Coordinates of C-alpha atoms in Angstrom, one line a residue:
Chain T
M1 CA -24.6 93.3 -116.0
L2 CA -28.8 92.8 -116.8
K3 CA -29.3 89.3 -114.6
D4 CA -31.7 86.8 -116.9
I5 CA -34.4 86.1 -114.2
V6 CA -37.5 83.5 -114.5
L7 CA -40.6 83.0 -113.0
A8 CA -42.2 80.1 -113.2
E9 CA -45.7 80.5 -114.7
G10 CA -48.7 79.8 -112.3
S11 CA -46.8 81.6 -109.4
G12 CA -48.7 83.0 -106.6
F13 CA -52.8 83.3 -106.2
C14 CA -54.3 80.0 -106.5
F15 CA -57.5 79.7 -108.6
G16 CA -59.3 78.5 -105.0
V17 CA -57.0 81.8 -103.3
K18 CA -58.1 84.1 -105.4
R19 CA -61.9 83.3 -106.0
A20 CA -62.0 83.1 -101.8
I21 CA -60.7 86.4 -101.5
D22 CA -63.5 88.1 -104.9
I23 CA -66.0 86.8 -102.4
A24 CA -64.8 88.5 -99.0
F25 CA -64.7 91.4 -101.4
D26 CA -67.9 91.2 -102.6
V27 CA -69.1 90.3 -99.0
A28 CA -67.9 93.5 -97.9
K29 CA -69.5 95.6 -100.4
K30 CA -72.8 94.0 -100.0
H31 CA -73.1 93.6 -95.5
K32 CA -72.2 96.5 -93.3
D33 CA -71.6 94.8 -90.0
G34 CA -71.2 91.8 -88.8
V35 CA -69.0 89.7 -90.9
F36 CA -66.4 87.6 -89.8
T37 CA -64.1 85.3 -91.1
L38 CA -62.7 81.8 -89.5
G39 CA -59.6 82.0 -89.6
P40 CA -57.1 84.1 -92.0
I41 CA -59.0 84.8 -95.3
I42 CA -55.3 83.6 -96.2
H43 CA -51.9 84.1 -95.0
N44 CA -51.1 86.8 -95.4
P45 CA -52.0 89.5 -93.0
Q46 CA -51.7 93.2 -96.4
V47 CA -54.9 90.8 -97.5
V48 CA -56.4 90.4 -93.9
E49 CA -56.2 93.7 -93.3
K50 CA -57.2 95.5 -95.9
L51 CA -60.3 93.3 -95.3
K52 CA -60.2 94.9 -91.7
D53 CA -61.0 97.9 -93.5
L54 CA -63.6 97.0 -95.1
G55 CA -65.2 95.5 -92.1
V56 CA -64.4 92.3 -92.4
Y57 CA -62.4 90.5 -89.4
P58 CA -60.5 87.5 -89.5
I59 CA -61.8 85.3 -85.9
D60 CA -61.0 82.4 -83.9
D61 CA -63.9 80.4 -83.3
I62 CA -67.6 81.7 -83.7
Y63 CA -68.4 82.7 -79.7
G64 CA -68.3 85.5 -78.1
Q65 CA -69.2 87.6 -81.7
N66 CA -71.8 88.8 -82.5
I67 CA -71.6 87.3 -86.0
K68 CA -74.0 88.1 -88.6
T69 CA -71.9 86.1 -91.3
L70 CA -70.1 84.4 -91.0
I71 CA -67.3 83.7 -94.3
I72 CA -65.5 80.8 -94.7
R73 CA -62.2 80.1 -96.0
A74 CA -60.4 78.3 -99.4
H75 CA -59.1 75.3 -96.7
G76 CA -62.6 74.3 -95.5
I77 CA -63.5 73.0 -92.4
P78 CA -65.4 70.6 -90.1
K79 CA -68.7 69.0 -90.7
E80 CA -69.4 69.8 -87.0
K81 CA -68.6 73.0 -87.4
F82 CA -70.7 73.9 -89.7
E83 CA -73.6 72.3 -88.5
E84 CA -72.6 74.7 -85.4
I85 CA -72.7 77.7 -87.3
K86 CA -76.3 76.9 -88.7
K87 CA -77.9 76.0 -85.3
L88 CA -76.6 79.5 -84.1
G89 CA -78.7 81.1 -87.0
I90 CA -75.8 82.5 -89.0
E91 CA -75.1 83.7 -92.3
V92 CA -73.0 81.4 -94.3
I93 CA -71.1 82.2 -97.6
D94 CA -69.2 79.3 -98.1
A95 CA -65.7 80.2 -100.0
T96 CA -64.2 76.4 -99.5
C97 CA -62.5 76.4 -102.7
P98 CA -64.3 73.8 -105.3
F99 CA -61.2 71.0 -104.9
V100 CA -61.1 71.3 -101.6
K101 CA -65.4 70.5 -101.4
K102 CA -64.6 67.7 -104.2
A103 CA -62.4 66.5 -101.9
Q104 CA -65.1 66.5 -98.9
N105 CA -68.0 65.1 -100.7
L106 CA -65.8 61.7 -102.4
A107 CA -65.0 61.7 -99.0
E108 CA -68.9 61.3 -97.4
K109 CA -70.1 59.8 -100.0
L110 CA -67.2 56.4 -99.9
A111 CA -67.6 56.3 -96.3
S112 CA -71.4 56.3 -96.6
E113 CA -70.9 53.1 -99.2
G114 CA -68.9 51.4 -96.4
Y115 CA -65.4 52.1 -97.8
Q116 CA -62.8 53.1 -95.8
V117 CA -61.7 56.0 -96.5
L118 CA -57.6 57.1 -96.9
I119 CA -56.3 60.5 -96.8
I120 CA -52.9 61.1 -98.6
G121 CA -51.9 64.4 -96.9
D122 CA -50.8 66.7 -93.9
K123 CA -53.1 65.6 -90.5
E124 CA -52.3 69.0 -88.2
H125 CA -53.8 70.8 -92.1
P126 CA -56.6 72.8 -91.9
E127 CA -58.2 71.3 -94.9
V128 CA -57.1 67.7 -94.1
K129 CA -59.0 67.7 -90.7
G130 CA -61.8 69.3 -92.7
I131 CA -61.9 66.7 -95.4
F132 CA -61.8 64.3 -92.0
S133 CA -64.5 65.0 -90.8
Y134 CA -66.6 64.3 -93.4
A135 CA -64.0 60.4 -93.9
G136 CA -66.6 58.9 -92.1
E137 CA -65.3 56.3 -88.5
K138 CA -62.8 53.9 -90.5
A139 CA -61.0 57.1 -92.4
V140 CA -57.5 57.0 -91.6
V141 CA -54.5 60.3 -92.8
I142 CA -51.8 58.5 -94.3
S143 CA -48.3 60.8 -94.6
S144 CA -46.3 58.1 -95.2
D145 CA -45.4 54.2 -94.8
E146 CA -47.3 53.8 -90.9
F147 CA -50.4 52.6 -92.6
P148 CA -53.2 52.1 -90.8
I149 CA -54.7 47.7 -91.4
L150 CA -56.4 48.1 -94.1
N151 CA -60.2 47.1 -94.9
K152 CA -61.3 45.5 -97.7
K153 CA -62.6 47.9 -99.5
I154 CA -60.7 51.0 -99.3
G155 CA -61.6 54.3 -100.5
I156 CA -58.4 56.8 -101.1
I157 CA -58.5 60.3 -101.5
Q158 CA -55.2 63.4 -100.9
Q159 CA -55.1 67.0 -99.4
T160 CA -55.3 69.1 -102.9
T161 CA -51.6 69.4 -102.4
Q162 CA -49.9 67.0 -102.6
P163 CA -47.9 66.2 -105.1
M164 CA -48.5 63.3 -107.6
S165 CA -45.2 61.6 -107.2
K166 CA -45.6 61.0 -103.1
V167 CA -49.1 60.5 -103.9
K168 CA -48.4 57.0 -107.0
E169 CA -45.4 55.8 -104.0
I170 CA -48.0 55.8 -101.8
V171 CA -51.1 54.6 -103.5
S172 CA -48.2 51.5 -105.2
K173 CA -46.9 50.7 -101.4
I174 CA -50.7 50.3 -100.6
V175 CA -51.7 47.9 -103.7
N176 CA -48.4 45.7 -102.7
S177 CA -49.3 45.8 -98.8
H178 CA -52.2 44.6 -99.2
N179 CA -53.0 41.0 -99.4
E180 CA -57.1 40.5 -99.0
F181 CA -58.1 43.1 -101.0
E182 CA -62.2 43.3 -101.8
E183 CA -61.6 46.7 -103.7
I184 CA -59.2 49.4 -103.6
R185 CA -60.4 52.8 -105.3
I186 CA -58.6 56.0 -106.2
F187 CA -59.8 59.3 -106.5
N188 CA -57.7 62.3 -107.9
T189 CA -58.0 65.1 -106.0
L190 CA -55.3 67.5 -106.5
C191 CA -55.9 70.7 -107.5
N192 CA -54.3 71.2 -111.1
F193 CA -53.2 74.4 -110.3
T194 CA -50.8 73.2 -107.5
S195 CA -49.6 70.4 -109.7
R196 CA -49.4 73.2 -112.6
R197 CA -47.0 75.3 -110.5
L198 CA -44.9 72.0 -109.1
E199 CA -44.7 70.8 -112.8
T200 CA -43.4 74.8 -114.2
T201 CA -41.2 76.2 -110.7
E202 CA -39.2 72.5 -112.0
K203 CA -38.5 73.3 -115.4
V204 CA -37.3 76.8 -114.1
A205 CA -35.3 75.1 -111.2
K206 CA -33.4 72.9 -113.9
Q207 CA -32.7 76.0 -115.9
V208 CA -31.1 78.2 -113.1
D209 CA -28.6 78.7 -110.2
V210 CA -30.1 80.3 -107.9
M211 CA -33.8 79.7 -107.2
I212 CA -36.3 81.8 -105.2
V213 CA -39.0 80.5 -103.4
V214 CA -41.7 83.1 -102.1
G215 CA -44.6 82.0 -99.6
G216 CA -44.9 82.4 -95.8
K217 CA -42.8 79.7 -94.0
N218 CA -45.6 77.5 -92.4
S219 CA -47.3 77.4 -96.5
A220 CA -47.4 73.7 -97.0
N221 CA -47.0 73.9 -100.6
T222 CA -44.7 76.8 -100.5
T223 CA -41.6 74.1 -98.5
Q224 CA -43.1 71.7 -100.8
L225 CA -42.1 74.0 -103.9
A226 CA -38.6 75.0 -102.1
K227 CA -38.2 71.1 -101.0
L228 CA -38.8 70.4 -104.8
C229 CA -36.2 72.7 -105.8
K230 CA -33.7 71.6 -103.2
S231 CA -34.4 67.5 -104.7
I232 CA -33.5 69.0 -108.0
G233 CA -29.3 70.1 -106.8
V234 CA -29.8 74.2 -107.4
K235 CA -29.6 76.7 -104.5
T236 CA -32.6 78.0 -102.8
Y237 CA -33.7 80.4 -100.2
H238 CA -37.1 80.1 -99.2
I239 CA -38.4 83.8 -98.2
E240 CA -40.8 85.5 -97.3
D241 CA -41.0 88.5 -98.7
A242 CA -38.2 91.3 -100.8
Q243 CA -36.5 92.5 -97.4
E244 CA -35.0 88.8 -96.8
I245 CA -33.3 89.1 -99.8
D246 CA -29.2 88.9 -99.8
K247 CA -27.2 90.1 -102.1
E248 CA -24.8 87.7 -101.8
W249 CA -27.4 85.0 -103.2
V250 CA -28.1 87.0 -106.6
E251 CA -24.9 88.8 -107.4
S252 CA -22.7 85.9 -108.9
A253 CA -25.6 84.0 -110.2
K254 CA -26.3 83.8 -114.6
K255 CA -29.1 82.9 -114.2
I256 CA -32.1 83.4 -111.4
G257 CA -35.3 81.7 -111.1
I258 CA -38.7 82.8 -109.2
T259 CA -41.5 80.8 -107.7
A260 CA -44.2 81.3 -105.4
G261 CA -47.1 79.5 -103.3
A262 CA -50.9 80.1 -104.0
S263 CA -51.3 82.3 -100.9
T264 CA -48.6 85.0 -101.6
P265 CA -49.9 88.6 -103.3
Q266 CA -48.7 89.5 -106.8
W267 CA -47.0 92.6 -105.5
I268 CA -45.5 90.6 -102.9
I269 CA -44.0 89.0 -105.9
D270 CA -42.8 92.0 -108.1
E271 CA -41.3 93.6 -105.0
V272 CA -39.4 90.2 -104.9
I273 CA -38.3 90.9 -108.4
D274 CA -37.4 94.7 -108.1
K275 CA -35.2 93.3 -105.1
I276 CA -33.5 91.0 -107.7
K277 CA -32.3 94.0 -110.2
K278 CA -31.7 96.7 -107.8
F279 CA -29.0 94.2 -106.4
T280 CA -27.7 92.9 -110.2
N281 CA -27.6 96.0 -112.1
Chain K
M1 CA -37.1 3.2 -98.1
L2 CA -40.3 4.5 -98.1
K3 CA -40.1 8.1 -99.6
D4 CA -42.2 11.5 -97.8
I5 CA -44.1 12.2 -99.8
V6 CA -46.0 15.5 -99.3
L7 CA -49.2 16.4 -101.8
A8 CA -49.9 20.4 -101.8
E9 CA -53.3 21.2 -99.7
G10 CA -56.6 22.1 -102.1
S11 CA -54.5 20.1 -105.0
G12 CA -57.3 19.3 -108.0
F13 CA -60.3 20.3 -109.0
C14 CA -61.6 23.2 -107.6
F15 CA -64.8 24.8 -106.3
G16 CA -66.0 26.0 -110.0
V17 CA -65.3 22.9 -112.1
K18 CA -66.5 20.5 -109.5
R19 CA -70.1 23.0 -109.3
A20 CA -69.9 22.7 -113.3
I21 CA -69.6 18.4 -113.1
D22 CA -72.7 17.9 -110.7
I23 CA -74.1 20.0 -112.8
A24 CA -73.8 17.6 -115.8
F25 CA -74.5 14.6 -113.6
D26 CA -77.4 15.8 -112.7
V27 CA -78.9 17.2 -115.8
A28 CA -77.7 13.9 -117.4
K29 CA -80.2 11.8 -114.4
K30 CA -82.7 14.5 -115.6
H31 CA -83.2 14.5 -119.3
K32 CA -82.9 11.3 -121.6
D33 CA -81.8 13.7 -125.4
G34 CA -80.6 16.1 -126.6
V35 CA -78.0 17.6 -124.2
F36 CA -74.6 18.7 -124.7
T37 CA -71.7 21.0 -123.1
L38 CA -70.6 23.6 -125.7
G39 CA -66.7 22.8 -125.6
P40 CA -65.7 19.8 -122.9
I41 CA -67.0 20.2 -119.2
I42 CA -63.1 19.9 -118.2
H43 CA -59.9 19.6 -119.9
N44 CA -60.0 15.9 -118.8
P45 CA -61.1 13.0 -121.6
Q46 CA -61.9 10.7 -118.7
V47 CA -64.7 12.6 -117.0
V48 CA -66.1 14.3 -121.1
E49 CA -66.1 9.7 -121.5
K50 CA -68.1 9.1 -118.7
L51 CA -70.6 11.9 -119.6
K52 CA -71.0 10.3 -123.1
D53 CA -72.0 7.5 -121.6
L54 CA -74.8 9.4 -119.3
G55 CA -75.9 11.2 -123.5
V56 CA -73.9 14.2 -122.7
Y57 CA -72.0 15.1 -125.7
P58 CA -69.1 17.7 -126.3
I59 CA -70.7 20.5 -128.7
D60 CA -67.6 23.2 -130.4
D61 CA -70.6 25.8 -131.6
I62 CA -74.4 25.6 -131.5
Y63 CA -75.1 25.3 -134.9
G64 CA -76.1 21.5 -137.0
Q65 CA -76.9 19.6 -134.0
N66 CA -80.5 19.2 -132.5
I67 CA -79.7 20.7 -129.3
K68 CA -82.9 20.7 -126.3
T69 CA -80.2 21.6 -123.4
L70 CA -77.1 23.2 -123.1
I71 CA -74.8 23.6 -120.2
I72 CA -71.9 26.1 -120.0
R73 CA -68.9 24.7 -118.7
A74 CA -67.1 27.0 -115.8
H75 CA -64.6 28.9 -118.1
G76 CA -68.5 30.6 -119.4
I77 CA -68.9 32.1 -122.7
P78 CA -69.1 35.7 -124.9
K79 CA -71.8 37.6 -123.6
E80 CA -73.4 37.3 -127.7
K81 CA -73.4 34.0 -127.9
F82 CA -75.4 33.8 -125.0
E83 CA -77.9 35.9 -126.5
E84 CA -77.8 34.0 -130.1
I85 CA -78.1 30.8 -127.9
K86 CA -81.5 32.0 -125.9
K87 CA -82.7 33.2 -129.7
L88 CA -82.6 29.4 -131.0
G89 CA -84.8 28.6 -128.1
I90 CA -81.8 26.5 -125.8
E91 CA -82.8 25.4 -122.4
V92 CA -79.6 26.8 -120.9
I93 CA -78.4 25.4 -117.9
D94 CA -75.3 27.4 -116.8
A95 CA -72.6 26.2 -115.1
T96 CA -70.4 29.0 -115.3
C97 CA -68.3 29.3 -112.1
P98 CA -69.2 32.2 -109.9
F99 CA -66.0 33.3 -109.8
V100 CA -66.1 34.4 -112.9
K101 CA -69.9 35.0 -113.1
K102 CA -68.7 37.6 -110.4
A103 CA -66.2 39.2 -112.5
Q104 CA -68.5 39.6 -116.0
N105 CA -71.4 41.1 -113.9
L106 CA -68.5 43.6 -112.8
A107 CA -66.6 43.8 -115.7
E108 CA -70.8 44.8 -117.1
K109 CA -71.6 47.2 -114.8
L110 CA -68.3 49.3 -114.8
A111 CA -68.6 49.2 -118.4
S112 CA -71.7 50.7 -118.0
E113 CA -71.2 53.7 -115.8
G114 CA -68.7 54.8 -118.1
Y115 CA -65.6 53.0 -116.9
Q116 CA -62.6 51.8 -119.5
V117 CA -62.4 48.4 -118.4
L118 CA -59.0 46.3 -117.9
I119 CA -59.0 42.8 -117.5
I120 CA -55.6 41.5 -116.0
G121 CA -55.1 37.9 -118.0
D122 CA -54.4 36.2 -120.9
K123 CA -56.7 37.1 -124.1
E124 CA -56.8 33.8 -125.8
H125 CA -58.2 32.2 -122.7
P126 CA -62.0 31.6 -123.0
E127 CA -62.9 32.7 -119.6
V128 CA -60.8 36.2 -120.8
K129 CA -63.0 36.2 -124.0
G130 CA -66.4 36.0 -121.5
I131 CA -65.4 38.9 -119.5
F132 CA -64.2 40.8 -122.1
S133 CA -67.6 40.7 -124.5
Y134 CA -69.2 42.0 -121.1
A135 CA -66.5 44.6 -120.5
G136 CA -67.6 47.4 -123.1
E137 CA -65.5 48.8 -126.4
K138 CA -63.1 50.1 -124.5
A139 CA -61.8 47.3 -122.9
V140 CA -58.5 46.1 -122.9
V141 CA -56.8 42.4 -121.7
I142 CA -53.5 43.3 -119.8
S143 CA -50.8 40.3 -119.5
S144 CA -47.8 42.4 -118.4
D145 CA -46.2 45.7 -119.8
E146 CA -47.8 46.6 -123.3
F147 CA -50.4 49.1 -121.4
P148 CA -52.8 51.5 -123.8
I149 CA -53.9 54.5 -124.2
L150 CA -55.8 54.9 -120.6
N151 CA -58.8 56.7 -120.1
K152 CA -59.2 59.2 -117.0
K153 CA -61.7 57.3 -115.3
I154 CA -60.2 53.2 -115.9
G155 CA -61.8 49.5 -113.5
I156 CA -59.7 47.1 -112.3
I157 CA -60.6 43.3 -112.3
Q158 CA -58.4 40.1 -113.9
Q159 CA -59.1 36.4 -114.8
T160 CA -59.9 34.2 -111.9
T161 CA -56.2 32.3 -112.1
Q162 CA -53.9 34.9 -112.8
P163 CA -51.8 34.7 -109.8
M164 CA -51.8 38.0 -107.0
S165 CA -48.1 39.3 -107.0
K166 CA -48.3 40.0 -111.2
V167 CA -51.9 42.0 -110.7
K168 CA -49.8 44.3 -107.8
E169 CA -47.2 44.5 -110.3
I170 CA -49.3 45.5 -112.9
V171 CA -51.8 47.7 -110.7
S172 CA -48.9 50.0 -109.9
K173 CA -47.7 50.3 -113.3
I174 CA -50.4 51.4 -114.5
V175 CA -50.9 53.6 -110.8
N176 CA -47.6 55.1 -111.3
S177 CA -47.5 55.6 -115.6
H178 CA -51.1 57.1 -115.9
N179 CA -50.4 61.1 -114.6
E180 CA -54.1 62.4 -116.0
F181 CA -56.6 59.7 -113.7
E182 CA -59.6 60.6 -112.5
E183 CA -60.2 57.9 -111.5
I184 CA -58.5 54.5 -111.2
R185 CA -61.2 51.5 -109.4
I186 CA -59.4 48.2 -108.4
F187 CA -61.9 45.1 -107.6
N188 CA -60.1 41.8 -107.4
T189 CA -62.0 38.7 -108.9
L190 CA -59.5 36.6 -108.5
C191 CA -60.6 33.3 -107.3
N192 CA -60.3 32.2 -103.6
F193 CA -59.0 28.7 -104.2
T194 CA -56.3 28.9 -106.7
S195 CA -54.2 31.4 -105.0
R196 CA -55.0 28.9 -101.4
R197 CA -54.2 26.4 -104.2
L198 CA -50.6 28.8 -105.2
E199 CA -49.5 29.0 -101.9
T200 CA -50.1 25.8 -100.6
T201 CA -48.1 24.8 -104.1
E202 CA -45.5 26.8 -103.3
K203 CA -45.1 25.9 -98.8
V204 CA -44.9 22.4 -100.7
A205 CA -42.0 23.4 -103.3
K206 CA -40.2 25.0 -100.3
Q207 CA -39.1 21.9 -97.9
V208 CA -38.2 19.2 -100.6
D209 CA -36.2 17.4 -103.6
V210 CA -38.7 17.1 -106.6
M211 CA -41.5 18.4 -107.3
I212 CA -44.2 16.7 -109.5
V213 CA -47.1 18.7 -111.2
V214 CA -50.2 16.8 -112.2
G215 CA -52.0 18.8 -114.6
G216 CA -53.3 19.8 -118.5
K217 CA -50.6 20.6 -120.7
N218 CA -52.3 23.2 -122.1
S219 CA -54.3 24.5 -118.0
A220 CA -53.7 27.9 -117.5
N221 CA -53.3 26.7 -114.1
T222 CA -51.2 23.8 -114.1
T223 CA -48.5 25.5 -116.0
Q224 CA -48.7 28.2 -113.6
L225 CA -48.3 25.7 -110.8
A226 CA -45.1 24.5 -111.8
K227 CA -43.3 28.0 -113.2
L228 CA -44.2 29.1 -109.7
C229 CA -41.9 25.5 -108.9
K230 CA -39.7 26.1 -110.6
S231 CA -39.1 30.1 -109.6
I232 CA -38.7 28.4 -105.9
G233 CA -34.8 26.5 -107.7
V234 CA -37.3 22.7 -106.6
K235 CA -36.5 19.9 -110.1
T236 CA -39.8 19.9 -111.3
Y237 CA -41.9 18.5 -113.6
H238 CA -44.7 18.7 -115.1
I239 CA -47.0 15.8 -116.3
E240 CA -50.3 15.6 -117.0
D241 CA -50.7 12.0 -115.9
A242 CA -48.9 8.9 -113.7
Q243 CA -47.8 7.2 -116.7
E244 CA -45.2 10.4 -117.4
I245 CA -43.6 9.3 -114.0
D246 CA -39.5 8.6 -114.8
K247 CA -37.9 6.6 -112.0
E248 CA -34.6 8.7 -112.3
W249 CA -37.0 11.9 -111.1
V250 CA -37.7 10.1 -107.7
E251 CA -35.6 7.1 -106.4
S252 CA -32.4 9.7 -105.7
A253 CA -34.6 12.5 -103.5
K254 CA -35.1 12.2 -100.3
K255 CA -38.7 14.0 -100.0
I256 CA -41.0 14.2 -103.4
G257 CA -44.3 17.4 -103.2
I258 CA -46.7 16.9 -105.4
T259 CA -49.5 20.1 -106.2
A260 CA -52.1 19.1 -109.1
G261 CA -54.0 21.8 -111.5
A262 CA -57.8 22.6 -111.8
S263 CA -59.0 20.0 -113.5
T264 CA -57.2 17.3 -112.3
P265 CA -59.6 14.2 -111.2
Q266 CA -58.6 12.8 -107.6
W267 CA -57.7 9.6 -109.1
I268 CA -55.5 10.6 -111.4
I269 CA -53.1 12.2 -107.5
D270 CA -54.2 9.2 -106.7
E271 CA -52.5 7.1 -109.5
V272 CA -49.3 9.5 -109.7
I273 CA -48.8 9.3 -105.9
D274 CA -48.9 4.9 -105.8
K275 CA -46.6 5.2 -109.2
I276 CA -44.4 6.8 -107.2
K277 CA -44.5 4.8 -104.2
K278 CA -43.5 2.2 -105.9
F279 CA -40.9 3.6 -107.4
T280 CA -39.0 4.6 -104.2
N281 CA -40.6 1.7 -102.0

């Protein structure tokens, strides 16, 4: 019996990731040597290998290599690192996601206007480290309930992939615990595509027996998708590729849902669908 | 037996009211005729009568009188009215409370920068009518749960005498119900003196058997003090002057608390204390 398989709309590569990959392939065509990306362009080994074949190599740091052109990946990098690179006379191709750039710019503007900048997000995430570097001395990253001492004038922004529900919860808590504020200014720096993917995933998860979430185990936005599905109460499996799928997961299900994180290429999603079809036909 | 009587700190005339009265008496000294206040300078007949003796008369509107000098009271007036007065060539003495002026200025600034201005307050209150006139076409006054359709970019200010707890509650609801905001900007335009009086009143109300709240029955800030005391569970009487006090209210109480609204003169508070002492000695 052919199973009913539903793929959440907007699964896979997001706008910022697609753009960064396009930029990298474009640079590979035009430049012959000395082209690098600072960190892997996305958390996907196949894409990274393909770029290597074209002469674009990922590096961890800017020293010890003869770098002519350096591509900044979608997450962005800290301000100090950017300045360091410029000083070395390296040509910079900035593929920072425009949503992340917006957050960086707002962080810098708020800090320069005297606001204490609060960033809702994961302080270990490269994107947040980048935004934080623009947010001035008083900046704080907030991920849950432990609030810092709040200044009278605060500006709140977010890591682009945070869920809106969490942002609202934290902002409400800040408003309610801040007794002597002069001004609280909240900018929405969430990525539309991520919010949309969370919505479509929720919709699918509510109508299926099993959810297969595809993407890096260390990918924040994929982990968030898996967490969301589990919170709805549907049986959820988080996998990195089709090889991991167990026949038992899907054979007894009537309807199977699939969603995928922002750095999951379409061909991995296709393989997952094929494998499920094979197991359930 | 002499009863224990506790007066809440900061009871009576607030900073803005004191300032407006001082300005009115000062103008009365310098100008000989044609001096008016637009509306009574405060909601207290005795003060108004005293100013009349000095040649300062309250009027409801600017027409039909030979006005040379017009005093704007602490609540402020709508922008259009201000411009109308200026056009008539009348000398304006602006005794608008600096806290109210700040709210008017912020309303105008936010509107000019494209924000939809939300004013938390009572839309029938003269102060709010004044602030609203500066807040642009999209402005809305919010007093409870009925929210308007919210624009993507909103600026929130408050009537100066609103309680902070209500402001926080409404702001939280706005943040939680607004799904597609770009920016939410909240300025604290509450009056420090009013907030302080609410705090000291709460402190007193928690330690007494009876609370006597002194001030106009139609005074918003006095009504708010009475409401606060009742919510704490203490027996509360809202009076306008000492004549209203009933012996029965106080004779069996061990400890009696007193608080007074922003337009209650000190001598009325003194009379209330004397009356209670008389009843309980």
